[in-house]
PDB file of C-alpha atoms in Angstrom:
ATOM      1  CA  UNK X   1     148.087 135.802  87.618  1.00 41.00           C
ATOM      2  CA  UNK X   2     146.429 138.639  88.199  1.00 39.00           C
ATOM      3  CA  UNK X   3     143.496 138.991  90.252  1.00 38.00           C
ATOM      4  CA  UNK X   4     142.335 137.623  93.446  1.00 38.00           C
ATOM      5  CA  UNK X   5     139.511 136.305  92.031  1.00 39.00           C
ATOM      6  CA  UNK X   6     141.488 134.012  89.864  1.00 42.00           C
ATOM      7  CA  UNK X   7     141.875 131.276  92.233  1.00 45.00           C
ATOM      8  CA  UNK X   8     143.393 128.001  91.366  1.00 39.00           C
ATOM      9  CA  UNK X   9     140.363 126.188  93.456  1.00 36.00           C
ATOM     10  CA  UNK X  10     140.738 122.567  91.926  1.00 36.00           C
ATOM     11  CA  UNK X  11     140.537 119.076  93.871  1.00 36.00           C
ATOM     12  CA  UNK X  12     138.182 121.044  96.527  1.00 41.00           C
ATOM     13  CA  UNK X  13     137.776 118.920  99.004  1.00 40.00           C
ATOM     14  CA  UNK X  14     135.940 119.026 102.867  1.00 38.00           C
ATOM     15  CA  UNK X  15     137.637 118.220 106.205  1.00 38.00           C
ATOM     16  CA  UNK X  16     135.533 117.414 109.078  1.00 36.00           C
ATOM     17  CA  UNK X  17     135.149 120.363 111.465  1.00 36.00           C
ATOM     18  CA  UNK X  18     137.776 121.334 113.896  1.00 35.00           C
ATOM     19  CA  UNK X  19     140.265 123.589 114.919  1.00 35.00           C
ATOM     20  CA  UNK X  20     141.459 126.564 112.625  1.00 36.00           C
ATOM     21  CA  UNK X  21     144.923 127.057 112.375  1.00 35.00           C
ATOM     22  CA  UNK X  22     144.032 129.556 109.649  1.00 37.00           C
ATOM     23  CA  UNK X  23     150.230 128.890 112.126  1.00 38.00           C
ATOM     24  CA  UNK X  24     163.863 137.632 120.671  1.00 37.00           C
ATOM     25  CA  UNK X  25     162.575 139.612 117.829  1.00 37.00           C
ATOM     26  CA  UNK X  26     163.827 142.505 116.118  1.00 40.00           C
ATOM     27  CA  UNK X  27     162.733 146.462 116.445  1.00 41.00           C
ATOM     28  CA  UNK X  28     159.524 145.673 118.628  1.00 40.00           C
ATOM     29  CA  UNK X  29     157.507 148.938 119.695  1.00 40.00           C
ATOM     30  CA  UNK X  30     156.568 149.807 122.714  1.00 39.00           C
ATOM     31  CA  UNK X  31     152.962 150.828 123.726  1.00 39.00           C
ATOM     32  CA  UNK X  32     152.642 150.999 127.970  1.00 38.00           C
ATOM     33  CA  UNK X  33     149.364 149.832 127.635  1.00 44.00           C
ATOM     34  CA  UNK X  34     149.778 146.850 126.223  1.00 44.00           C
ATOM     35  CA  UNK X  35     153.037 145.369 126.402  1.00 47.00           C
ATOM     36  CA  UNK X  36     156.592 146.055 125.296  1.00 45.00           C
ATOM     37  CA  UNK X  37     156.046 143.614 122.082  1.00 50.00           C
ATOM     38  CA  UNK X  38     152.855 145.981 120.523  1.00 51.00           C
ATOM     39  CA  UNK X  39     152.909 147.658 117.542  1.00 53.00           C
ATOM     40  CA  UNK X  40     150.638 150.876 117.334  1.00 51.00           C
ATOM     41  CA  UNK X  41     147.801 150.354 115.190  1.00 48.00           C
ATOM     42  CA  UNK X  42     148.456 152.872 112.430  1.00 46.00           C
ATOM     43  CA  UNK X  43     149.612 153.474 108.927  1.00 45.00           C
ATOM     44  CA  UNK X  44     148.721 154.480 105.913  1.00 47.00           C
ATOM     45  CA  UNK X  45     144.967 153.604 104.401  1.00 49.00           C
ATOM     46  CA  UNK X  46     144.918 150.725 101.769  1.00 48.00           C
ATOM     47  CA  UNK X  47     141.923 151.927 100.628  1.00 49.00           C
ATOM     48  CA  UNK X  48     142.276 153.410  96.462  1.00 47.00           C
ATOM     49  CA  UNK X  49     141.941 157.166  97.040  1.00 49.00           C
ATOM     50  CA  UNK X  50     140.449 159.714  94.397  1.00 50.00           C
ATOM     51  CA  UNK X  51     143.631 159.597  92.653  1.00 53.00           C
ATOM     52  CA  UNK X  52     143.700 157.898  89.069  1.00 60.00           C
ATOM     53  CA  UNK X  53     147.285 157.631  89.067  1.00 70.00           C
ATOM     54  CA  UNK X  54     147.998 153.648  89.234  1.00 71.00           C
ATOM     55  CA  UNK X  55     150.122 151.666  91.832  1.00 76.00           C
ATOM     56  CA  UNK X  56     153.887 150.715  90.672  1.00 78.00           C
ATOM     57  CA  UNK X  57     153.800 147.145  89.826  1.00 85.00           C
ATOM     58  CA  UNK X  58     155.144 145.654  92.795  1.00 90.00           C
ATOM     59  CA  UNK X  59     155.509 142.548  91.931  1.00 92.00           C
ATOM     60  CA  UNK X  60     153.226 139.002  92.734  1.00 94.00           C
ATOM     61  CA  UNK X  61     151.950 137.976  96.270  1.00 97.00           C
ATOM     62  CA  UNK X  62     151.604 134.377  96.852  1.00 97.00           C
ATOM     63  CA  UNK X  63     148.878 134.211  99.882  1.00 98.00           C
ATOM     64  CA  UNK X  64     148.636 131.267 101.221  1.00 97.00           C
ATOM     65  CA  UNK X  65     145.429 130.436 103.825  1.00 95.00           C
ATOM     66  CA  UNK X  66     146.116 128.505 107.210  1.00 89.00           C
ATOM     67  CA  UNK X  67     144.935 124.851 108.190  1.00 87.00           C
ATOM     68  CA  UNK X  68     141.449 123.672 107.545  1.00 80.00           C
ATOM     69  CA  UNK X  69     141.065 126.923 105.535  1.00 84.00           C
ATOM     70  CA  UNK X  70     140.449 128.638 102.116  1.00 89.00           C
ATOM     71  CA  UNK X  71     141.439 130.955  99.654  1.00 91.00           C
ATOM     72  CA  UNK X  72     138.375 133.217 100.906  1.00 93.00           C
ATOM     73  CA  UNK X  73     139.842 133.829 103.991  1.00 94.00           C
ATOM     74  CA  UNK X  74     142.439 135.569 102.337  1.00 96.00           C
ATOM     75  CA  UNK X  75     140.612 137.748 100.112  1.00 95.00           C
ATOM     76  CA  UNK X  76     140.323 140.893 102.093  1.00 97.00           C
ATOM     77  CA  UNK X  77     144.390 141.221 102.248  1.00 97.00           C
ATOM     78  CA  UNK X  78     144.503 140.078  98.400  1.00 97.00           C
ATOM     79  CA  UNK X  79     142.415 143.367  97.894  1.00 97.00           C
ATOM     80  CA  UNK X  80     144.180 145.543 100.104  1.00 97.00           C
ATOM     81  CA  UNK X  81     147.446 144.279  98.769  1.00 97.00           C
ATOM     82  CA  UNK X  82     146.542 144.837  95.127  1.00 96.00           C
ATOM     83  CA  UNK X  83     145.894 148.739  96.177  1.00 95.00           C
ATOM     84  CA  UNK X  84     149.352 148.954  96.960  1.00 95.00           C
ATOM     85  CA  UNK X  85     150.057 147.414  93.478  1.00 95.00           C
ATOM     86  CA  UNK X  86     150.767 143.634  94.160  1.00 96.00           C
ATOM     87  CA  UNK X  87     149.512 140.752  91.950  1.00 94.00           C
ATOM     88  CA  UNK X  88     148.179 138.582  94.796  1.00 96.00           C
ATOM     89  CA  UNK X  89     147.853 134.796  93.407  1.00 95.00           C
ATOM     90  CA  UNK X  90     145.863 132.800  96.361  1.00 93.00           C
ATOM     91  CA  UNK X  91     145.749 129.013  95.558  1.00 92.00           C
ATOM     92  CA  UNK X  92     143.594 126.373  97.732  1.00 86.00           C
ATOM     93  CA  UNK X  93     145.679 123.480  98.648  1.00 88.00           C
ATOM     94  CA  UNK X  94     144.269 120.716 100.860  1.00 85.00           C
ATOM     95  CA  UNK X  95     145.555 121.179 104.518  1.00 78.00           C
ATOM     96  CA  UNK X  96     143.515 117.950 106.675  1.00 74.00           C
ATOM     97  CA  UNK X  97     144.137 115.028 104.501  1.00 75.00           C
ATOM     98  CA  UNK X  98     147.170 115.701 103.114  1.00 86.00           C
ATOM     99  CA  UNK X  99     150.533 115.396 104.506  1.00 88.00           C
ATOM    100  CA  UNK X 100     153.024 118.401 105.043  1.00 88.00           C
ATOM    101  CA  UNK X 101     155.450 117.204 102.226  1.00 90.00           C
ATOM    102  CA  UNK X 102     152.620 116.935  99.799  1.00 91.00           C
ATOM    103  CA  UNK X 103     150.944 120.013 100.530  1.00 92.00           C
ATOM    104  CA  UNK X 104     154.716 121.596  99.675  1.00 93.00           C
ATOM    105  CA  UNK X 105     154.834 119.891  96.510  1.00 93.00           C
ATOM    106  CA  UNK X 106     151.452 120.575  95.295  1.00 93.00           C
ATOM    107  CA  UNK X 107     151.605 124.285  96.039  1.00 94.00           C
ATOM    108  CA  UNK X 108     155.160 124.389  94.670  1.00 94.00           C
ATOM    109  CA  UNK X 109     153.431 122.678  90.935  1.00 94.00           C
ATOM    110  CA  UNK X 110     150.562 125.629  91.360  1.00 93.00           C
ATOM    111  CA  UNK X 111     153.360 128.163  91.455  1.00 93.00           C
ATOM    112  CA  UNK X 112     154.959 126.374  88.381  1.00 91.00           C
ATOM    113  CA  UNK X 113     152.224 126.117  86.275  1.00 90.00           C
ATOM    114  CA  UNK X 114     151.612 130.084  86.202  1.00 88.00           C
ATOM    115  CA  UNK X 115     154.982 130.740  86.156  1.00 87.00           C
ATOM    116  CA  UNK X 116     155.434 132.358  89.120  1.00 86.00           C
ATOM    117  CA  UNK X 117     158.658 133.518  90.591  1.00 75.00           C
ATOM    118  CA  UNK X 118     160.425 132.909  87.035  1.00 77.00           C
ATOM    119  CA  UNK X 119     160.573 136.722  86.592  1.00 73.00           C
ATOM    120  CA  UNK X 120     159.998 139.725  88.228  1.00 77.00           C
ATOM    121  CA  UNK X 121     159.874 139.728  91.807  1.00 91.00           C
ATOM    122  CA  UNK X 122     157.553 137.104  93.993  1.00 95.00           C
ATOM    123  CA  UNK X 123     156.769 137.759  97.565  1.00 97.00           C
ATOM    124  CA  UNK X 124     154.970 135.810 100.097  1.00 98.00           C
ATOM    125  CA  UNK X 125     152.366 135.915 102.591  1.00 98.00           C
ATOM    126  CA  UNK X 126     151.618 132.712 105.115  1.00 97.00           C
ATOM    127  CA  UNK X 127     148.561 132.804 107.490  1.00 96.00           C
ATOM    128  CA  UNK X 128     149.167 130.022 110.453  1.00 93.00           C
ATOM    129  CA  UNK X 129     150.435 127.161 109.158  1.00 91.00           C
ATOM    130  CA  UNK X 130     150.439 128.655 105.488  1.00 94.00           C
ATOM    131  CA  UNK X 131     153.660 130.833 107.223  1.00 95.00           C
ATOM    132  CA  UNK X 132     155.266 127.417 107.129  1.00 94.00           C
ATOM    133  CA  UNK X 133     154.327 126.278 103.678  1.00 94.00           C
ATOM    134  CA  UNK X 134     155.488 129.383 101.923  1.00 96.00           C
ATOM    135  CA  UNK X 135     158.979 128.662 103.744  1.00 93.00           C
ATOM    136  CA  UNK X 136     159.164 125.193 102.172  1.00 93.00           C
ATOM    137  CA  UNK X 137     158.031 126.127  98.869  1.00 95.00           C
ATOM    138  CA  UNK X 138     160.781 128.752  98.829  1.00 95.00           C
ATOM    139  CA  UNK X 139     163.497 126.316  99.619  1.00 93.00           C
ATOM    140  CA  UNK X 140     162.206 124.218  97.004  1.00 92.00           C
ATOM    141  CA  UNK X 141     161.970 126.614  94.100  1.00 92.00           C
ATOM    142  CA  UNK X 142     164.668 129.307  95.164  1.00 92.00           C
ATOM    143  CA  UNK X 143     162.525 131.939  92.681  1.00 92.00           C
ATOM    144  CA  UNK X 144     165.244 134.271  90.765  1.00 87.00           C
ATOM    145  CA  UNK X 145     162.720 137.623  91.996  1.00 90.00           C
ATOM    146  CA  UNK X 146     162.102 136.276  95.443  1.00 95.00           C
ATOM    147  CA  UNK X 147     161.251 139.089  97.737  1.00 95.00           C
ATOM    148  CA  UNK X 148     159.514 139.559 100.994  1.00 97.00           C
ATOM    149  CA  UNK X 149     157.790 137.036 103.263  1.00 98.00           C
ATOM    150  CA  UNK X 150     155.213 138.381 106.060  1.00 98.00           C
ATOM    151  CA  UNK X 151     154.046 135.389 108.179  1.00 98.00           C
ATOM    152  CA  UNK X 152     151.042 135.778 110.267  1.00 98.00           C
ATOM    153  CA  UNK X 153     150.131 133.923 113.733  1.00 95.00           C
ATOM    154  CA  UNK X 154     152.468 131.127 112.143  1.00 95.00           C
ATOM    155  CA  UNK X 155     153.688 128.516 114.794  1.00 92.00           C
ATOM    156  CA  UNK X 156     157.244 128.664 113.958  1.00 91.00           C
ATOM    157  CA  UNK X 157     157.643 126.675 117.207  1.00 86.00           C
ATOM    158  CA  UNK X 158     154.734 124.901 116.800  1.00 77.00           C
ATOM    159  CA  UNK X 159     151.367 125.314 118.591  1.00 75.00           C
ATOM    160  CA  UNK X 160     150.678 124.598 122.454  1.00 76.00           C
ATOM    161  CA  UNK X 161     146.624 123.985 120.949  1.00 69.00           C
ATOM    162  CA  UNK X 162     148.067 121.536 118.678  1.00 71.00           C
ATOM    163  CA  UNK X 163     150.186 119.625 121.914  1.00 70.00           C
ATOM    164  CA  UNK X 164     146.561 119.550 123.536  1.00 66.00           C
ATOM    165  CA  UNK X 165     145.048 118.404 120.689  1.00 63.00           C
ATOM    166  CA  UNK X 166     147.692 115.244 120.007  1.00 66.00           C
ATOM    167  CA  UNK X 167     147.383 114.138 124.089  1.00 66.00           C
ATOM    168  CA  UNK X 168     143.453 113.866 123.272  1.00 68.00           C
ATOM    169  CA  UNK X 169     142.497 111.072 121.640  1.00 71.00           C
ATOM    170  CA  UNK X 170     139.421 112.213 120.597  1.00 73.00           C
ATOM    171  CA  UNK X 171     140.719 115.488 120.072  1.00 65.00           C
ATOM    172  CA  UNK X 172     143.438 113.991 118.051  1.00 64.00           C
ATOM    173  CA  UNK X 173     142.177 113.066 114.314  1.00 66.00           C
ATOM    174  CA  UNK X 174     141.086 117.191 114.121  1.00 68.00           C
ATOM    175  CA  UNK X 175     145.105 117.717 113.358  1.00 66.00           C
ATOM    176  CA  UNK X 176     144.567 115.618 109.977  1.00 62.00           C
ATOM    177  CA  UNK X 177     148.020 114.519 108.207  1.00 71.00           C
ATOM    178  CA  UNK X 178     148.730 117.577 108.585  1.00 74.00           C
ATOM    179  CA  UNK X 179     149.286 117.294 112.350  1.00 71.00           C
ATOM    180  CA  UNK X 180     153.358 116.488 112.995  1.00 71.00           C
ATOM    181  CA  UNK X 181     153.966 119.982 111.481  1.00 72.00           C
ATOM    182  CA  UNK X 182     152.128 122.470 114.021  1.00 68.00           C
ATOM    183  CA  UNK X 183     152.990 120.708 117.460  1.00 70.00           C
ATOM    184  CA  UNK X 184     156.139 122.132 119.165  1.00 70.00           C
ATOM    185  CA  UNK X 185     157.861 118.804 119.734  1.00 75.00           C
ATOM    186  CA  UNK X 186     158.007 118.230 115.603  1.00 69.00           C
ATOM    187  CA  UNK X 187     160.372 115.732 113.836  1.00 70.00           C
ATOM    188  CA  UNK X 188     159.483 116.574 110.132  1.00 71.00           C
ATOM    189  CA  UNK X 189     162.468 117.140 107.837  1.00 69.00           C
ATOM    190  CA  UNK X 190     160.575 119.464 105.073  1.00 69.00           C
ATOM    191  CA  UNK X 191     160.821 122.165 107.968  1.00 76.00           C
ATOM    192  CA  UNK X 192     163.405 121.030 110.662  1.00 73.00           C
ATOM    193  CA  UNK X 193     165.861 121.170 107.691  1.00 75.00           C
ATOM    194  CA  UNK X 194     165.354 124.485 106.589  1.00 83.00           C
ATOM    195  CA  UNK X 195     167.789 126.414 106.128  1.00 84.00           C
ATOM    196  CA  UNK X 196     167.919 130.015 107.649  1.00 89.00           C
ATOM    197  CA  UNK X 197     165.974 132.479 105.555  1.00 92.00           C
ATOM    198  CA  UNK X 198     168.319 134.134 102.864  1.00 93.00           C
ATOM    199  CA  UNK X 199     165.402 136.573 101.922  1.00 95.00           C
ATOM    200  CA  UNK X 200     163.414 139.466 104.551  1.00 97.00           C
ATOM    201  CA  UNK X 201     161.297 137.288 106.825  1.00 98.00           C
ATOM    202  CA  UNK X 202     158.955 139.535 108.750  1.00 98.00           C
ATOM    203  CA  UNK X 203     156.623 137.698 111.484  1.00 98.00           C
ATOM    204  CA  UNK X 204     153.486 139.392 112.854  1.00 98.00           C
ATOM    205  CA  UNK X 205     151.960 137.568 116.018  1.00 97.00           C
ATOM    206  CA  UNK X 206     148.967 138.721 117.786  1.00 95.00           C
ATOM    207  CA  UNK X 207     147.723 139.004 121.822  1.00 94.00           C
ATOM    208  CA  UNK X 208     144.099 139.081 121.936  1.00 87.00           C
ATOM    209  CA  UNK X 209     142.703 135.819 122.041  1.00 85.00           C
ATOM    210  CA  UNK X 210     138.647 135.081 121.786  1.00 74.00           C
ATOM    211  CA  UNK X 211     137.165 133.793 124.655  1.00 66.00           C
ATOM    212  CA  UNK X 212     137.890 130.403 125.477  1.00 60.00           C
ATOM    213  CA  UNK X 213     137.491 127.724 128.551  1.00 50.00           C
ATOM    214  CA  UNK X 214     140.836 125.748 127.697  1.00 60.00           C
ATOM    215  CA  UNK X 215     144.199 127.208 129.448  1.00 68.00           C
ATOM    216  CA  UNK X 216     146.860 125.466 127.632  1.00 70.00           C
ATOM    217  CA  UNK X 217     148.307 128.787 126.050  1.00 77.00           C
ATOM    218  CA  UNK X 218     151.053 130.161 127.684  1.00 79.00           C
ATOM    219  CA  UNK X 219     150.334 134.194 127.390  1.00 86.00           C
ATOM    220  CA  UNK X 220     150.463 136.282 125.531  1.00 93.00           C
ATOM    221  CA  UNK X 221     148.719 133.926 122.645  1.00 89.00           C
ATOM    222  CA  UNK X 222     146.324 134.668 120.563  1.00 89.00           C
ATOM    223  CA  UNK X 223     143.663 131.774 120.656  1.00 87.00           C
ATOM    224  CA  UNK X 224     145.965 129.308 118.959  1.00 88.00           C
ATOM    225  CA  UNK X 225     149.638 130.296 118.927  1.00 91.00           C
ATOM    226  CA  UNK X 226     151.737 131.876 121.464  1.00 91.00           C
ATOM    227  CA  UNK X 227     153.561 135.092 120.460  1.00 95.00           C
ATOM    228  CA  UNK X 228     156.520 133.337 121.637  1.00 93.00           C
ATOM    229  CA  UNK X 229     156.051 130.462 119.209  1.00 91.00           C
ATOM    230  CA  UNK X 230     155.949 132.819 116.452  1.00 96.00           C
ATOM    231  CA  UNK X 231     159.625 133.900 116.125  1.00 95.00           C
ATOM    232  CA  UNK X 232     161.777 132.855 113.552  1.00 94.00           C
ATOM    233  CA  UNK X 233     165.447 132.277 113.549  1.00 93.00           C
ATOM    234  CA  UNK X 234     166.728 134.959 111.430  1.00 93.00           C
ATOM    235  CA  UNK X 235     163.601 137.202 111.148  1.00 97.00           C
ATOM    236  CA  UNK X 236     163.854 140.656 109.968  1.00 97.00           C
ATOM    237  CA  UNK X 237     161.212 142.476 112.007  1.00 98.00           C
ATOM    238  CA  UNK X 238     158.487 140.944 114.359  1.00 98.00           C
ATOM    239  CA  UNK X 239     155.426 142.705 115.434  1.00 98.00           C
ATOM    240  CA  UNK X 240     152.824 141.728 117.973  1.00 97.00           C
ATOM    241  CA  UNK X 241     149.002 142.907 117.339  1.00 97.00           C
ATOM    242  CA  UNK X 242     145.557 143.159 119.435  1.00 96.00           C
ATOM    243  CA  UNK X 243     144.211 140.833 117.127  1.00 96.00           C
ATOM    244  CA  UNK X 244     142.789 136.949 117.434  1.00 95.00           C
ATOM    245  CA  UNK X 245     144.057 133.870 115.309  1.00 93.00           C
ATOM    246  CA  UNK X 246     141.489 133.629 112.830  1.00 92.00           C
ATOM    247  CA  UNK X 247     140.859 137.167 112.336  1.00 95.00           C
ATOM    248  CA  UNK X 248     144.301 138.061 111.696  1.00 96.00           C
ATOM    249  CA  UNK X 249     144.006 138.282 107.460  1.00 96.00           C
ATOM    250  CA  UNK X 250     140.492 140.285 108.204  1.00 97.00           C
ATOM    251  CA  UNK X 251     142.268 143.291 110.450  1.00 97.00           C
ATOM    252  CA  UNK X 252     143.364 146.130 108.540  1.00 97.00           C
ATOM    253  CA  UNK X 253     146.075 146.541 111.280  1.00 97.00           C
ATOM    254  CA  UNK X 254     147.019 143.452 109.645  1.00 98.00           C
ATOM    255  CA  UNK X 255     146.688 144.612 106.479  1.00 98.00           C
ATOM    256  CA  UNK X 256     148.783 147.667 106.957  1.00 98.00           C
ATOM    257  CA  UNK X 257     151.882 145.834 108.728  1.00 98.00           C
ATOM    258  CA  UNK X 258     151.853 143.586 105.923  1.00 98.00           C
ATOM    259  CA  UNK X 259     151.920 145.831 102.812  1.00 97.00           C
ATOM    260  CA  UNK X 260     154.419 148.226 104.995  1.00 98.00           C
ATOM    261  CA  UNK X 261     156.725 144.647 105.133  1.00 98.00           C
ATOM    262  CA  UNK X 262     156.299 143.798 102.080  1.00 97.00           C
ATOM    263  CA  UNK X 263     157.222 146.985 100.160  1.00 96.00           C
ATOM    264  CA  UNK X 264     160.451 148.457 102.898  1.00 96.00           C
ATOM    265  CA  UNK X 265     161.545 144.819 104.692  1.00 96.00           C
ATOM    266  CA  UNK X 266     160.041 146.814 108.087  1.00 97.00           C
ATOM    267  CA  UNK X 267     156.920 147.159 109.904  1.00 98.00           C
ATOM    268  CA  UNK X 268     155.367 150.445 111.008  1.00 94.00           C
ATOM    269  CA  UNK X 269     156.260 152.011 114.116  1.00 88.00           C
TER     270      UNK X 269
END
């Protein structure tokens, strides 16, 4: 399961275009500038330095891409991940057709078949609505290593865009099957159910949304999700960056936050 390149890319298939959901904390920082939820953007660099020294085997990463995206989209963190000596495994799963429960299952299989989580320890890392299938994939295989979880602009409370999107009936078939589980007002049992996390849930949400004429986001949101909608019941550490929706798995803010998570259970401060 080794590199990022080693996708598990099979039954490919193309959504119509649409929206990207690419999804009181703990220990927030404060920055006067910007808010009393912003972390400062520093951190150690990801980048592989001159020495030849390897990483410690830290264990695998399951990253998992948001709605009506891709494995690509997760390739920059997969690299800067691996630096840090992670085995990031980043399998496509199809998120407009397919219903919640089966996007679950058929991640869960992927896992399965490369024997992830068996041994050694697992950790994951959700982008959007990929936040909320890592959850549901944990509760369903309960992995003897699992680890850390780092969930990024994921709608834990579901998504105001999404609410817009369902009162729009020509807005509405862009949610796909996947639709009941990113408005706020969900009844769907594969994540209502949930129990609280057991492992070291860390949530990063971000403040800096593009440009846009709709104002159904209650601030501070990032495009698509509202920092607020973000939290988790029984997070460990939440951390709000000046970052957008989509380009949250590009930002090497990101990046940093989530390695830090990942390896100590705590973000940078």
């Amino acid at each position: 399961m080794g590199r990022i390149d080693d996708q598990e890319e099979t039954g490919r298939g193309h959504a119509p275009p649409g929206l990207s959901y690419p999804a009181q904390g703990h220990g927030t920082a404060q920055r006067p500038d910007h808010g009393p939820n912003r972390a400062p953007d520093r951190g150690p660099d990801l980048s592989p330095d001159d020495d030849p020294t390897p990483p410690p085997d830290r264990g695998a990463v399951v990253l998992l891409h948001g709605f009506m995206g891709a494995p690509w989209t997760m390739r920059a963190m997969g690299r800067a991940l691996r630096a840090q000596g992670f085995r990031p495994f980043c399998p496509w799963y199809e998120s407009w057709a397919a219903p919640f429960d089966t996007i679950v299952a058929r991640v869960a299989a992927a896992l399965e078949k490369r024997g992830i989580g068996h041994a050694g320890p697992v950790h994951f890392v959700g982008h959007s609505m990929g936040g909320l299938i890592a959850r549901s994939v944990v509760e369903r295989l309960q992995p003897a290593g699992m680890g850390h979880m780092v969930m990024i602009g994921t709608p834990n409370g579901g998504s105001e865009l999404a609410d817009f999107c369902t009162g729009q009936r020509l807005l509405r078939p862009l949610l796909g099957r996947a639709g009941p589980a990113l408005v706020t007002q969900r009844r769907l049992p594969a994540l209502d159910g949930l129990d609280l996390p057991t492992y070291p849930v860390g949530v990063i949400a971000g403040d800096s949304p593009l440009p846009t004429p709709l104002r159904v986001m209650p601030h501070p949101h990032d495009g698509k999700v509202s920092v607020a909608s973000t939290h988790l019941a029984g997070e460990a550490d939440h951390v709000t960056l000046p970052v957008s929706h989509a380009i949250m798995p590009f930002s090497p803010a990101v990046q940093r936050q989530t390695a830090h998570f990942l390896t100590d259970g705590r973000f940078l401060r």
